[in-house]
Coordinates of C-alpha atoms and ligand atoms in Angstrom, one line a residue:
M902 CA 19.8 -17.3 -10.9
T903 CA 21.6 -15.8 -13.9
E904 CA 22.1 -12.2 -14.6
P905 CA 21.2 -10.8 -17.9
A906 CA 24.6 -9.3 -18.6
P907 CA 28.1 -9.2 -17.1
S908 CA 28.3 -6.7 -14.3
D909 CA 30.3 -4.1 -16.2
D910 CA 27.7 -3.8 -19.0
L911 CA 25.4 -0.9 -18.9
L912 CA 21.8 -2.0 -18.4
D913 CA 19.1 -0.1 -20.2
A914 CA 17.2 -0.1 -16.9
L915 CA 17.5 -1.3 -13.3
I916 CA 14.3 -1.7 -11.4
I917 CA 14.2 -1.6 -7.6
G918 CA 11.5 -3.9 -6.3
T919 CA 9.6 -6.9 -7.5
G920 CA 6.2 -6.3 -6.1
V921 CA 3.1 -5.7 -8.3
A922 CA 4.7 -2.6 -9.9
G923 CA 8.2 -4.0 -10.4
I924 CA 7.0 -7.2 -12.0
L925 CA 4.9 -5.4 -14.5
Q926 CA 7.6 -2.9 -15.3
L927 CA 10.1 -5.6 -15.8
H928 CA 7.7 -7.4 -18.2
R929 CA 7.0 -4.3 -20.3
L930 CA 10.7 -3.5 -20.8
R931 CA 11.6 -7.1 -21.5
E932 CA 8.8 -7.1 -24.2
Q933 CA 10.7 -4.2 -25.7
G934 CA 13.9 -6.3 -25.7
R935 CA 15.7 -4.1 -23.2
T936 CA 18.4 -5.2 -20.9
V937 CA 16.8 -5.0 -17.5
L938 CA 17.6 -6.2 -14.0
A939 CA 15.1 -6.1 -11.2
V940 CA 16.4 -6.4 -7.7
D941 CA 14.7 -7.0 -4.4
A942 CA 15.8 -7.2 -0.8
A943 CA 13.3 -10.0 -0.1
P944 CA 14.0 -13.7 -0.5
G945 CA 11.1 -14.0 -3.0
V946 CA 9.1 -11.9 -5.4
G947 CA 5.8 -10.2 -4.5
G948 CA 6.9 -7.1 -2.5
T949 CA 4.1 -6.5 0.0
W950 CA 2.9 -10.0 -0.6
N951 CA 6.2 -11.5 0.2
W952 CA 6.9 -9.5 3.4
N953 CA 3.4 -9.3 4.9
R954 CA 2.9 -13.0 5.5
Y955 CA 1.3 -12.6 8.9
P956 CA -1.8 -14.8 9.7
G957 CA -4.9 -13.2 8.2
A958 CA -3.1 -11.1 5.6
R959 CA -5.3 -10.6 2.5
V960 CA -6.2 -8.0 0.0
D961 CA -9.0 -5.5 0.6
S962 CA -9.7 -4.7 -3.1
E963 CA -11.5 -7.6 -4.9
S964 CA -8.9 -10.1 -6.1
Y965 CA -10.2 -9.6 -9.7
T966 CA -9.7 -5.9 -9.5
Y967 CA -6.3 -6.2 -7.9
G968 CA -4.7 -8.7 -10.4
Y969 CA -3.1 -7.7 -13.7
Y970 CA -5.1 -7.0 -16.9
F971 CA -2.2 -6.8 -19.4
S972 CA -2.6 -10.4 -20.7
E973 CA -5.9 -12.1 -21.8
E974 CA -4.2 -15.4 -21.4
L975 CA -3.3 -14.7 -17.8
L976 CA -6.8 -13.5 -17.1
A977 CA -8.2 -16.7 -18.7
D978 CA -6.0 -19.2 -16.9
W979 CA -5.8 -17.8 -13.3
T980 CA -8.4 -18.9 -10.9
W981 CA -9.1 -16.8 -7.8
T982 CA -10.7 -18.8 -4.9
E983 CA -12.1 -15.9 -2.9
H984 CA -13.4 -12.4 -3.5
F985 CA -10.5 -11.1 -1.4
C986 CA -7.6 -13.5 -1.7
S987 CA -5.2 -14.3 1.1
Q988 CA -1.5 -13.5 1.1
P989 CA -0.4 -17.0 0.1
E990 CA -2.8 -16.9 -2.9
N991 CA -1.6 -13.5 -4.0
E992 CA 2.1 -14.5 -3.6
A993 CA 1.4 -17.6 -5.7
Y994 CA -0.2 -15.5 -8.3
L995 CA 2.7 -13.1 -8.6
N996 CA 5.1 -16.0 -8.8
H997 CA 3.0 -17.5 -11.5
V998 CA 3.2 -14.2 -13.5
V999 CA 6.9 -14.1 -13.1
D1000 CA 7.3 -17.7 -14.4
R1001 CA 4.6 -17.4 -17.1
F1002 CA 6.3 -14.4 -18.7
G1003 CA 9.9 -15.7 -18.2
L1004 CA 10.9 -12.9 -15.9
R1005 CA 12.8 -14.8 -13.2
E1006 CA 16.1 -14.9 -14.9
H1007 CA 16.1 -11.1 -14.9
I1008 CA 15.5 -10.8 -11.1
R1009 CA 18.1 -10.8 -8.4
L1010 CA 16.6 -11.5 -4.9
R1011 CA 18.1 -11.0 -1.4
T1012 CA 19.7 -7.8 -2.8
A1013 CA 19.0 -4.6 -1.0
V1014 CA 19.9 -1.4 -2.8
T1015 CA 22.0 0.8 -0.5
A1016 CA 22.8 3.7 -2.9
A1017 CA 22.1 5.0 -6.4
T1018 CA 24.3 7.8 -7.8
Y1019 CA 23.9 9.7 -11.0
D1020 CA 26.9 10.5 -13.0
D1021 CA 26.6 13.8 -14.9
G1022 CA 29.4 12.9 -17.2
T1023 CA 28.0 9.7 -18.6
D1024 CA 24.3 10.3 -17.8
T1025 CA 24.1 6.9 -16.1
W1026 CA 23.3 5.6 -12.7
T1027 CA 25.5 3.4 -10.5
V1028 CA 23.4 1.3 -8.2
R1029 CA 25.1 -0.2 -5.2
F1030 CA 23.9 -3.4 -3.3
D1031 CA 24.3 -4.6 0.2
D1032 CA 26.7 -7.4 -0.9
G1033 CA 29.2 -4.8 -2.1
T1034 CA 28.5 -5.2 -5.8
H1035 CA 27.0 -2.7 -8.1
R1036 CA 25.4 -2.3 -11.6
R1037 CA 25.3 0.6 -14.0
A1038 CA 22.1 1.5 -15.8
R1039 CA 20.8 4.3 -18.1
F1040 CA 17.5 4.4 -16.2
V1041 CA 16.6 3.5 -12.7
I1042 CA 13.0 2.8 -12.0
T1043 CA 11.8 2.6 -8.4
A1044 CA 9.0 0.2 -7.6
V1045 CA 9.7 0.3 -3.9
G1046 CA 6.1 0.7 -2.7
I1047 CA 4.5 3.3 -0.4
L1048 CA 4.0 0.9 2.5
S1049 CA 7.2 -1.1 2.7
A1050 CA 9.5 0.5 5.3
P1051 CA 8.3 -1.0 8.6
Q1052 CA 8.1 1.2 11.6
Y1053 CA 8.4 0.3 15.3
P1054 CA 7.3 2.2 18.3
A1055 CA 9.8 4.7 19.7
A1056 CA 9.3 3.2 23.2
P1057 CA 12.7 2.0 24.5
G1058 CA 13.6 -1.6 25.3
R1059 CA 12.6 -3.5 22.1
E1060 CA 15.9 -5.4 22.1
D1061 CA 15.4 -6.4 25.8
F1062 CA 12.3 -8.6 25.1
Q1063 CA 13.2 -12.3 25.6
G1064 CA 10.2 -13.8 23.9
V1065 CA 9.5 -14.0 20.2
S1066 CA 8.7 -10.8 18.4
A1067 CA 7.9 -9.9 14.8
H1068 CA 6.6 -7.0 12.8
T1069 CA 3.7 -7.8 10.5
A1070 CA 5.6 -6.4 7.6
R1071 CA 8.6 -8.5 8.2
W1072 CA 6.8 -11.7 9.2
P1073 CA 9.2 -14.7 9.3
H1074 CA 8.9 -17.4 6.6
E1075 CA 9.1 -20.1 9.4
P1076 CA 5.9 -20.3 11.4
V1077 CA 5.6 -18.1 14.5
E1078 CA 4.1 -20.4 17.2
V1079 CA 1.2 -18.7 18.9
E1080 CA -0.9 -21.7 19.9
G1081 CA -1.6 -21.5 23.6
R1082 CA 0.8 -18.6 24.1
R1083 CA 0.5 -15.2 25.7
V1084 CA 0.5 -12.9 22.6
G1085 CA 0.5 -9.1 22.6
V1086 CA -0.3 -7.1 19.5
I1087 CA 0.6 -3.4 19.3
G1088 CA -1.5 -1.6 16.6
T1089 CA -5.0 -1.8 15.3
G1090 CA -4.7 -0.6 11.7
S1091 CA -5.4 -3.0 8.7
S1092 CA -2.6 -5.3 9.6
G1093 CA -3.5 -5.5 13.3
V1094 CA -7.2 -6.0 12.6
Q1095 CA -6.5 -8.9 10.2
L1096 CA -3.9 -10.6 12.5
I1097 CA -5.9 -10.2 15.7
T1098 CA -9.0 -11.8 14.1
A1099 CA -6.9 -14.6 12.7
I1100 CA -5.2 -15.6 15.9
A1101 CA -7.6 -14.8 18.7
D1102 CA -9.0 -18.4 18.9
R1103 CA -5.6 -20.0 18.6
V1104 CA -3.6 -18.2 21.3
G1105 CA -3.7 -18.8 25.1
E1106 CA -4.1 -15.1 25.9
L1107 CA -4.3 -12.1 23.5
T1108 CA -3.5 -8.6 24.7
V1109 CA -4.3 -5.9 22.1
F1110 CA -2.6 -2.6 22.6
Q1111 CA -4.7 0.0 20.9
R1112 CA -3.8 3.7 20.6
T1113 CA -6.4 4.8 18.1
P1114 CA -9.5 2.7 17.3
N1115 CA -10.4 2.6 13.6
W1116 CA -13.7 2.5 11.7
C1117 CA -13.8 -1.1 10.4
P1118 CA -16.5 -1.8 7.9
P1119 CA -17.3 -5.5 7.0
L1120 CA -15.1 -7.1 4.3
N1121 CA -18.0 -9.4 3.2
N1122 CA -15.6 -11.9 1.7
G1123 CA -16.7 -15.2 0.3
P1124 CA -15.5 -18.1 -1.9
L1125 CA -15.5 -17.9 -5.7
T1126 CA -16.9 -21.0 -7.3
A1127 CA -16.1 -22.3 -10.8
A1128 CA -19.3 -20.7 -12.0
D1129 CA -18.3 -17.3 -10.4
M1130 CA -15.0 -17.5 -12.2
T1131 CA -16.6 -18.2 -15.5
D1132 CA -18.9 -15.2 -15.0
L1133 CA -15.9 -13.0 -14.0
R1134 CA -13.9 -14.1 -17.0
G1135 CA -16.8 -13.1 -19.2
R1136 CA -16.9 -9.7 -17.6
Y1137 CA -13.2 -8.8 -17.2
Q1138 CA -13.2 -5.9 -19.7
E1139 CA -16.4 -4.5 -18.1
I1140 CA -14.8 -4.8 -14.6
W1141 CA -11.6 -3.1 -15.8
A1142 CA -13.6 -0.3 -17.3
A1143 CA -15.6 0.2 -14.1
C1144 CA -12.3 0.5 -12.2
Q1145 CA -11.1 3.3 -14.4
A1146 CA -13.1 6.0 -12.4
L1147 CA -11.9 5.4 -8.9
G1148 CA -9.8 2.2 -9.0
S1149 CA -12.8 0.2 -7.6
V1150 CA -15.7 -1.6 -9.2
Y1151 CA -18.0 0.6 -7.3
A1152 CA -19.3 4.1 -8.2
A1153 CA -20.9 6.7 -6.0
P1154 CA -24.7 7.2 -6.2
A1155 CA -25.6 9.5 -9.1
H1156 CA -27.8 11.6 -6.8
P1157 CA -26.7 13.7 -3.9
A1158 CA -27.2 12.5 -0.3
S1159 CA -29.6 15.4 0.3
D1160 CA -32.1 13.8 -2.1
L1161 CA -32.8 11.3 0.7
S1162 CA -34.4 11.8 4.1
P1163 CA -32.2 10.9 7.2
A1164 CA -34.2 7.6 7.5
Q1165 CA -33.7 6.8 3.8
R1166 CA -30.0 7.5 4.2
R1167 CA -29.8 5.2 7.2
T1168 CA -31.3 2.4 5.0
F1169 CA -28.9 3.2 2.3
F1170 CA -25.9 3.0 4.7
E1171 CA -27.1 -0.2 6.3
D1172 CA -27.6 -1.8 2.8
L1173 CA -24.2 -0.6 1.7
L1174 CA -22.6 -2.3 4.7
D1175 CA -24.6 -5.5 4.3
S1176 CA -24.7 -6.1 0.6
K1177 CA -21.6 -4.7 -0.9
R1178 CA -18.0 -5.8 -0.4
G1179 CA -14.6 -4.4 0.5
L1180 CA -14.1 -0.7 0.2
A1181 CA -17.7 -0.1 -1.0
S1182 CA -18.1 2.0 2.2
L1183 CA -15.8 4.5 0.6
Y1184 CA -16.4 4.1 -3.2
A1185 CA -20.1 3.2 -3.4
N1186 CA -20.9 5.8 -0.7
F1187 CA -22.1 9.3 -1.3
V1188 CA -19.1 11.4 -2.3
E1189 CA -20.2 14.0 0.2
V1190 CA -19.3 11.6 3.0
M1191 CA -15.6 12.5 2.5
V1192 CA -16.4 16.2 2.2
D1193 CA -19.3 17.0 4.6
P1194 CA -18.6 16.5 8.3
G1195 CA -22.3 16.1 9.1
L1196 CA -22.9 13.4 6.6
N1197 CA -19.6 11.7 7.6
R1198 CA -20.9 11.6 11.2
E1199 CA -24.2 10.2 10.1
F1200 CA -22.5 7.3 8.4
A1201 CA -20.1 6.8 11.2
A1202 CA -23.0 6.6 13.6
V1203 CA -24.3 3.5 11.8
L1204 CA -20.9 1.9 12.2
A1205 CA -20.7 2.9 15.8
D1206 CA -24.1 1.3 16.5
R1207 CA -22.9 -1.9 14.9
I1208 CA -19.8 -1.9 17.2
R1209 CA -22.0 -1.4 20.3
A1210 CA -24.4 -4.2 19.2
R1211 CA -21.6 -6.7 18.6
V1212 CA -19.3 -6.1 21.7
D1213 CA -20.8 -7.4 24.9
D1214 CA -19.1 -5.1 27.4
P1215 CA -20.3 -1.6 26.8
A1216 CA -17.0 -0.1 28.2
V1217 CA -14.9 -2.1 25.8
A1218 CA -17.3 -1.2 22.9
E1219 CA -16.8 2.5 23.7
R1220 CA -13.0 2.1 23.5
L1221 CA -13.5 0.6 20.1
V1222 CA -15.5 3.5 18.7
P1223 CA -13.3 6.0 16.9
R1224 CA -13.5 9.7 17.3
H1225 CA -12.1 10.7 14.0
H1226 CA -14.1 11.1 10.7
F1227 CA -14.7 7.9 8.9
G1228 CA -12.2 7.3 6.0
V1229 CA -9.6 9.9 6.9
K1230 CA -7.5 7.0 8.2
R1231 CA -7.8 4.1 5.7
P1232 CA -10.5 1.8 7.1
P1233 CA -9.4 -1.7 7.9
L1234 CA -12.0 -4.2 6.7
E1235 CA -13.1 -6.8 9.1
T1236 CA -14.6 -10.3 9.4
G1237 CA -15.5 -11.1 13.0
Y1238 CA -13.1 -8.5 14.4
Y1239 CA -15.4 -7.0 17.0
E1240 CA -16.5 -10.4 18.4
V1241 CA -12.9 -11.1 19.3
Y1242 CA -13.4 -8.7 22.2
N1243 CA -16.2 -11.0 23.6
R1244 CA -13.7 -13.8 24.2
D1245 CA -12.4 -14.5 27.7
N1246 CA -8.8 -14.8 26.5
V1247 CA -8.7 -11.3 24.9
T1248 CA -7.9 -8.1 26.7
L1249 CA -8.1 -4.6 25.1
V1250 CA -5.6 -2.2 26.5
D1251 CA -6.4 1.4 25.7
L1252 CA -3.0 3.2 25.2
L1253 CA -4.8 6.6 25.4
E1254 CA -5.5 5.7 29.1
E1255 CA -2.2 3.9 29.8
P1256 CA 0.5 4.7 27.2
I1257 CA 3.4 2.3 26.6
E1258 CA 6.4 3.2 28.7
R1259 CA 8.8 0.6 27.5
I1260 CA 9.2 -2.9 26.2
T1261 CA 10.7 -5.1 28.9
R1262 CA 12.4 -8.5 29.1
T1263 CA 9.0 -10.1 29.7
G1264 CA 6.6 -8.0 27.7
V1265 CA 5.1 -4.5 27.7
R1266 CA 5.0 -1.9 30.5
T1267 CA 2.3 0.7 30.3
A1268 CA 1.7 3.6 32.6
A1269 CA -0.6 1.3 34.5
Q1270 CA 1.0 -2.1 34.7
D1271 CA 3.3 -4.8 33.2
Y1272 CA 1.8 -7.2 30.6
D1273 CA 3.8 -10.5 30.4
L1274 CA 4.0 -12.0 27.0
D1275 CA 5.6 -14.9 25.1
V1276 CA 5.1 -13.3 21.7
L1277 CA 5.0 -9.6 20.8
V1278 CA 3.7 -8.5 17.5
Y1279 CA 4.4 -5.0 16.1
A1280 CA 1.5 -4.2 13.8
T1281 CA 2.7 -0.6 13.9
G1282 CA 2.7 0.3 10.3
F1283 CA 5.2 2.0 8.0
D1284 CA 7.3 5.0 7.4
A1285 CA 4.9 5.5 4.6
V1286 CA 5.2 6.9 1.1
T1287 CA 8.7 8.4 1.2
G1288 CA 10.2 6.0 3.8
S1289 CA 11.5 3.4 1.4
F1290 CA 13.2 6.1 -0.8
D1291 CA 14.8 7.7 2.3
R1292 CA 16.4 4.4 3.2
I1293 CA 18.5 4.5 -0.1
D1294 CA 21.2 7.0 -0.6
I1295 CA 20.0 8.5 -3.8
T1296 CA 22.3 11.2 -5.3
G1297 CA 21.2 13.0 -8.4
A1298 CA 22.7 15.5 -10.8
R1299 CA 25.3 17.8 -9.3
G1300 CA 25.4 15.8 -6.1
V1301 CA 21.9 16.6 -4.9
S1302 CA 20.4 14.3 -2.2
H1303 CA 17.0 12.8 -2.9
R1304 CA 16.3 12.6 0.9
D1305 CA 16.9 16.4 1.1
V1306 CA 14.7 17.3 -1.8
W1307 CA 11.8 15.3 -0.3
K1308 CA 12.4 16.6 3.3
A1309 CA 9.2 18.6 3.3
G1310 CA 7.3 15.8 1.5
A1311 CA 7.5 14.2 -2.0
L1312 CA 7.9 16.6 -4.9
T1313 CA 7.1 14.9 -8.2
H1314 CA 5.7 15.6 -11.6
V1315 CA 2.6 13.3 -11.8
G1316 CA 4.2 10.9 -9.3
V1317 CA 6.7 9.8 -12.0
A1318 CA 9.9 11.9 -11.5
T1319 CA 11.6 14.6 -9.4
P1320 CA 13.6 17.5 -10.7
G1321 CA 17.4 17.1 -10.3
F1322 CA 17.2 13.3 -10.8
P1323 CA 17.5 12.6 -14.5
N1324 CA 16.6 9.1 -15.7
L1325 CA 15.1 8.2 -12.3
L1326 CA 11.4 7.3 -12.7
Y1327 CA 8.9 6.0 -10.2
V1328 CA 6.1 3.5 -10.5
G1329 CA 3.7 2.8 -7.6
G1330 CA 5.3 5.7 -5.7
P1331 CA 4.1 9.0 -4.1
Q1332 CA 1.5 11.5 -5.4
S1333 CA -0.5 8.9 -7.3
L1334 CA -3.8 7.3 -6.4
V1335 CA -5.4 6.8 -3.0
G1336 CA -6.7 3.3 -3.3
N1337 CA -6.2 0.2 -5.5
I1338 CA -2.5 0.4 -6.3
P1339 CA -2.4 -2.1 -9.3
R1340 CA -5.0 -0.1 -11.2
V1341 CA -2.9 3.0 -11.1
V1342 CA 0.4 1.2 -11.5
E1343 CA -0.6 -0.2 -14.9
H1344 CA -1.0 3.3 -16.3
Q1345 CA 2.2 4.5 -14.8
V1346 CA 4.1 1.5 -16.2
E1347 CA 2.7 2.2 -19.7
F1348 CA 3.7 5.8 -19.4
V1349 CA 7.2 5.1 -18.1
S1350 CA 7.8 2.2 -20.5
E1351 CA 6.9 4.4 -23.5
L1352 CA 9.0 7.2 -22.3
V1353 CA 12.0 5.0 -21.6
G1354 CA 11.6 3.1 -24.9
R1355 CA 11.4 6.4 -26.8
A1356 CA 14.5 7.8 -25.1
L1357 CA 16.5 4.6 -25.7
D1358 CA 15.4 4.5 -29.4
D1359 CA 16.0 8.2 -30.1
G1360 CA 19.3 8.5 -28.4
V1361 CA 18.0 10.7 -25.6
R1362 CA 20.6 10.7 -22.8
R1363 CA 18.7 12.6 -20.1
V1364 CA 15.0 12.5 -19.2
E1365 CA 14.3 15.2 -16.5
V1366 CA 11.3 17.0 -15.1
T1367 CA 11.2 20.7 -14.5
Q1368 CA 11.0 22.3 -11.0
E1369 CA 7.9 24.2 -12.2
A1370 CA 6.1 21.0 -13.3
A1371 CA 6.8 19.2 -10.1
Q1372 CA 5.8 22.1 -8.0
A1373 CA 2.6 22.5 -9.9
W1374 CA 1.7 18.8 -9.4
T1375 CA 2.6 18.9 -5.8
D1376 CA 0.4 22.0 -5.3
H1377 CA -2.4 20.3 -7.1
V1378 CA -2.1 17.2 -4.9
E1379 CA -2.5 19.5 -1.8
E1380 CA -5.4 21.5 -3.4
V1381 CA -7.3 18.4 -4.2
V1382 CA -7.0 16.8 -0.7
D1383 CA -7.8 20.2 0.9
T1384 CA -11.3 19.9 -0.5
T1385 CA -11.8 16.6 1.5
L1386 CA -12.0 15.5 5.1
Y1387 CA -8.7 13.8 4.7
R1388 CA -7.2 17.1 5.8
T1389 CA -8.7 16.6 9.3
G1390 CA -6.9 13.4 9.8
Q1391 CA -3.7 12.0 11.3
S1392 CA -2.7 9.1 9.2
W1393 CA 0.2 7.5 7.3
M1394 CA -1.1 9.3 4.2
Y1395 CA 0.1 12.5 5.8
G1396 CA 3.1 11.0 7.4
S1397 CA 1.7 11.8 10.8
N1398 CA 2.4 8.4 12.1
T1399 CA 6.2 8.9 11.8
P1400 CA 7.6 11.1 14.6
G1401 CA 9.3 14.3 13.2
K1402 CA 8.1 13.8 9.6
A1403 CA 6.8 16.9 7.7
R1404 CA 3.1 16.8 7.2
A1405 CA 2.3 16.4 3.4
F1406 CA -0.3 14.4 1.7
G1407 CA 1.5 11.6 -0.1
L1408 CA -1.1 10.4 -2.5
Y1409 CA -3.5 11.9 -5.1
A1410 CA -7.1 12.1 -3.9
G1411 CA -8.6 13.1 -7.3
G1412 CA -9.5 9.6 -8.5
L1413 CA -8.0 7.4 -11.2
R1414 CA -9.7 9.0 -14.1
A1415 CA -8.4 12.4 -13.4
Y1416 CA -4.9 11.0 -12.8
V1417 CA -4.8 9.0 -16.0
D1418 CA -6.2 11.9 -18.0
R1419 CA -3.3 14.0 -16.7
L1420 CA -0.8 11.3 -17.7
N1421 CA -2.3 10.9 -21.2
G1422 CA -2.4 14.7 -21.7
I1423 CA 1.3 15.0 -20.8
R1424 CA 2.2 12.2 -23.3
A1425 CA -0.1 13.6 -26.1
D1426 CA 1.6 17.0 -25.7
G1427 CA 5.1 15.6 -26.2
Y1428 CA 5.8 15.1 -22.5
T1429 CA 4.9 18.4 -21.0
G1430 CA 7.0 19.2 -17.9
F1431 CA 9.8 16.8 -19.1
V1432 CA 13.0 17.8 -20.8
L1433 CA 14.5 15.2 -23.1
S1434 CA 18.1 15.9 -24.0
T1435 CA 20.2 14.2 -26.6
S1436 CA 23.5 15.7 -25.6
Ligands
N01_949 O1 -0.4 0.3 9.6 P1 -1.2 1.6 10.2 P2 -1.0 -1.0 9.0 N1 2.4 3.0 20.0 O2 -0.3 2.7 10.2 C1 -0.4 1.9 15.9 C2 -2.3 -1.2 4.0 N2 -2.7 -2.5 4.4 O3 0.2 -1.9 8.7 O4 -3.4 5.1 14.7 C3 1.2 2.4 19.9 O5 -2.5 1.7 9.5 C4 -1.2 2.9 15.2 O6 -1.9 3.7 16.1 P3 -2.3 5.2 15.7 C5 -3.5 -0.2 4.2 O7 -3.5 0.8 3.2 C6 -3.7 -3.1 3.7 O8 -2.0 -1.6 9.8 O9 -1.0 5.8 15.0 N3 0.6 2.2 18.7 C7 -2.1 2.0 14.4 O10 -3.2 1.5 15.1 C8 -3.2 0.3 5.5 O11 -3.8 1.6 5.8 C9 -4.1 -4.3 4.1 O12 -2.6 5.9 16.9 C10 1.2 2.5 17.6 C11 -1.2 0.9 14.0 O13 -0.1 0.9 14.9 C12 -1.7 0.4 5.5 O14 -1.3 -0.7 4.8 C13 -3.6 -5.0 5.2 C14 2.5 3.1 17.7 C15 -0.6 1.1 12.6 O15 -1.6 1.1 11.6 C16 -1.0 0.4 6.8 O16 -1.6 -0.6 7.6 C17 -2.6 -4.3 5.9 C18 3.1 3.3 18.9 N4 4.3 3.9 19.0 C19 -2.2 -3.1 5.5 N5 2.9 3.3 16.4 C20 -5.2 -5.0 3.2 O17 -6.2 -5.4 3.7 C21 1.9 2.9 15.6 N6 0.9 2.4 16.3 C22 -4.9 -5.0 1.8

């Protein structure tokens, strides 16, 4: 691994993170001929797709809507093997992109950023790494992800457990032996649902510790044949264009739900679940489902009936039926998940009835009993949205702490920058799209690359956003989400899964088109809300 420049040289930009966003950002700035270094704490590139290597991990947006669209050659030569590719395939894809575009020599792996400090005198950032070294850069661009700081239960005793334990988001590179063993899984979000389904028939005994059941529509995955890929390649531009509304290939029905009778709506919902894939239950559904509690309940009733029909034991089925509105927690997508609970080797523990008291040497103790385990998996999610930022000591102009500025929730202008932190820009960060991250990231990367390129070419020393612009966007983010049922939910999107965290919606629920229109408007008006200073 070679660095692009000796460590004393000032980089044009330092990128934190080499996931989907960081790789694209690195490529775009290298295309401009900038000196750039991308660093990542992980041993390989891929971000989410490097860390989350647990059995069953896969995308829930169609592979061909999740991949990059910036290169026709890349689109032409990459072959997806499934509608929803697995983690290994996605990791291989991202490595392929890095090598195909000659990016690897500009990446430093196994390098965690511990601190980033802005120097008002020189208008540069000093970025410190966990190996004690540092680099200076004119711009720092974070591509740290909104779901990348793993979170463990607060229950005491985690260090006491004598068996093997792992978090789904820090899954070891060496295999975790589960065959024939007593395995416990805490958490039934997307990670838990995927993992539980993948290992249920391999383990000796599986104990699932569930706090909140989730609405899990079917993924409806399937293989992609050579003919499918030929067809997809012929339609890539059409697919990309379709994704520009919501980030998904799907669109909501043009007519309101009230045009149909309850029986017709039931048929519509059943058909949606049977014939469409992935997150169609959100995106191809009536928009009113996320706004109107009655309609949401109507749709959820269809899902609940399906759970009851698939789970043999009625008492177990009832524990698996959620009480919250569909969609306010991001729905995990399933393939055979509910049938897992018909297996003799699987036990569902309802933590609402018997909360976890502690982790012990031999397993998990709940209010009711001890569960002895050989392997304990934490599928307990993330300190989401702001968590990865908070883990870095970021100090901006005049010594202001990033952590402090975001204490009540993220504060950004269009998800790209925060007042008081000149030359610090975000891609794939807070206050941008709910949904398919790569589709919003490509627009943010274009925006940021153009802004950085212009600043470097025009001798702009400081790129800052105003307090007014950031407050206006943050207020808008809240206004938009307040029109939806999301506001009724407890989810990582609000930070409610992290004890003590301020409640603030961390994403933008207005759809991709509205978000990109806003970005384009800002650029066309000469970067409204930004101050570009040459002295
Ligand atoms: O995390 P989560 P995740 N005691 O926060 C439970 C994306 N993703 O890693 O709901 C007991 O959703 C918690 O219970 P509760 C996707 O956007 C995508 O699964 O807080 N239980 C919940 O059941 C997703 O939304 C894919 O009551 C505790 C679970 O742990 C996001 O990542 C795959 C607990 C955490 O669920 C996060 O998903 C995977 C405690 N102390 C992830 N603390 C794709 O398919 C937490 N839990 C692309």
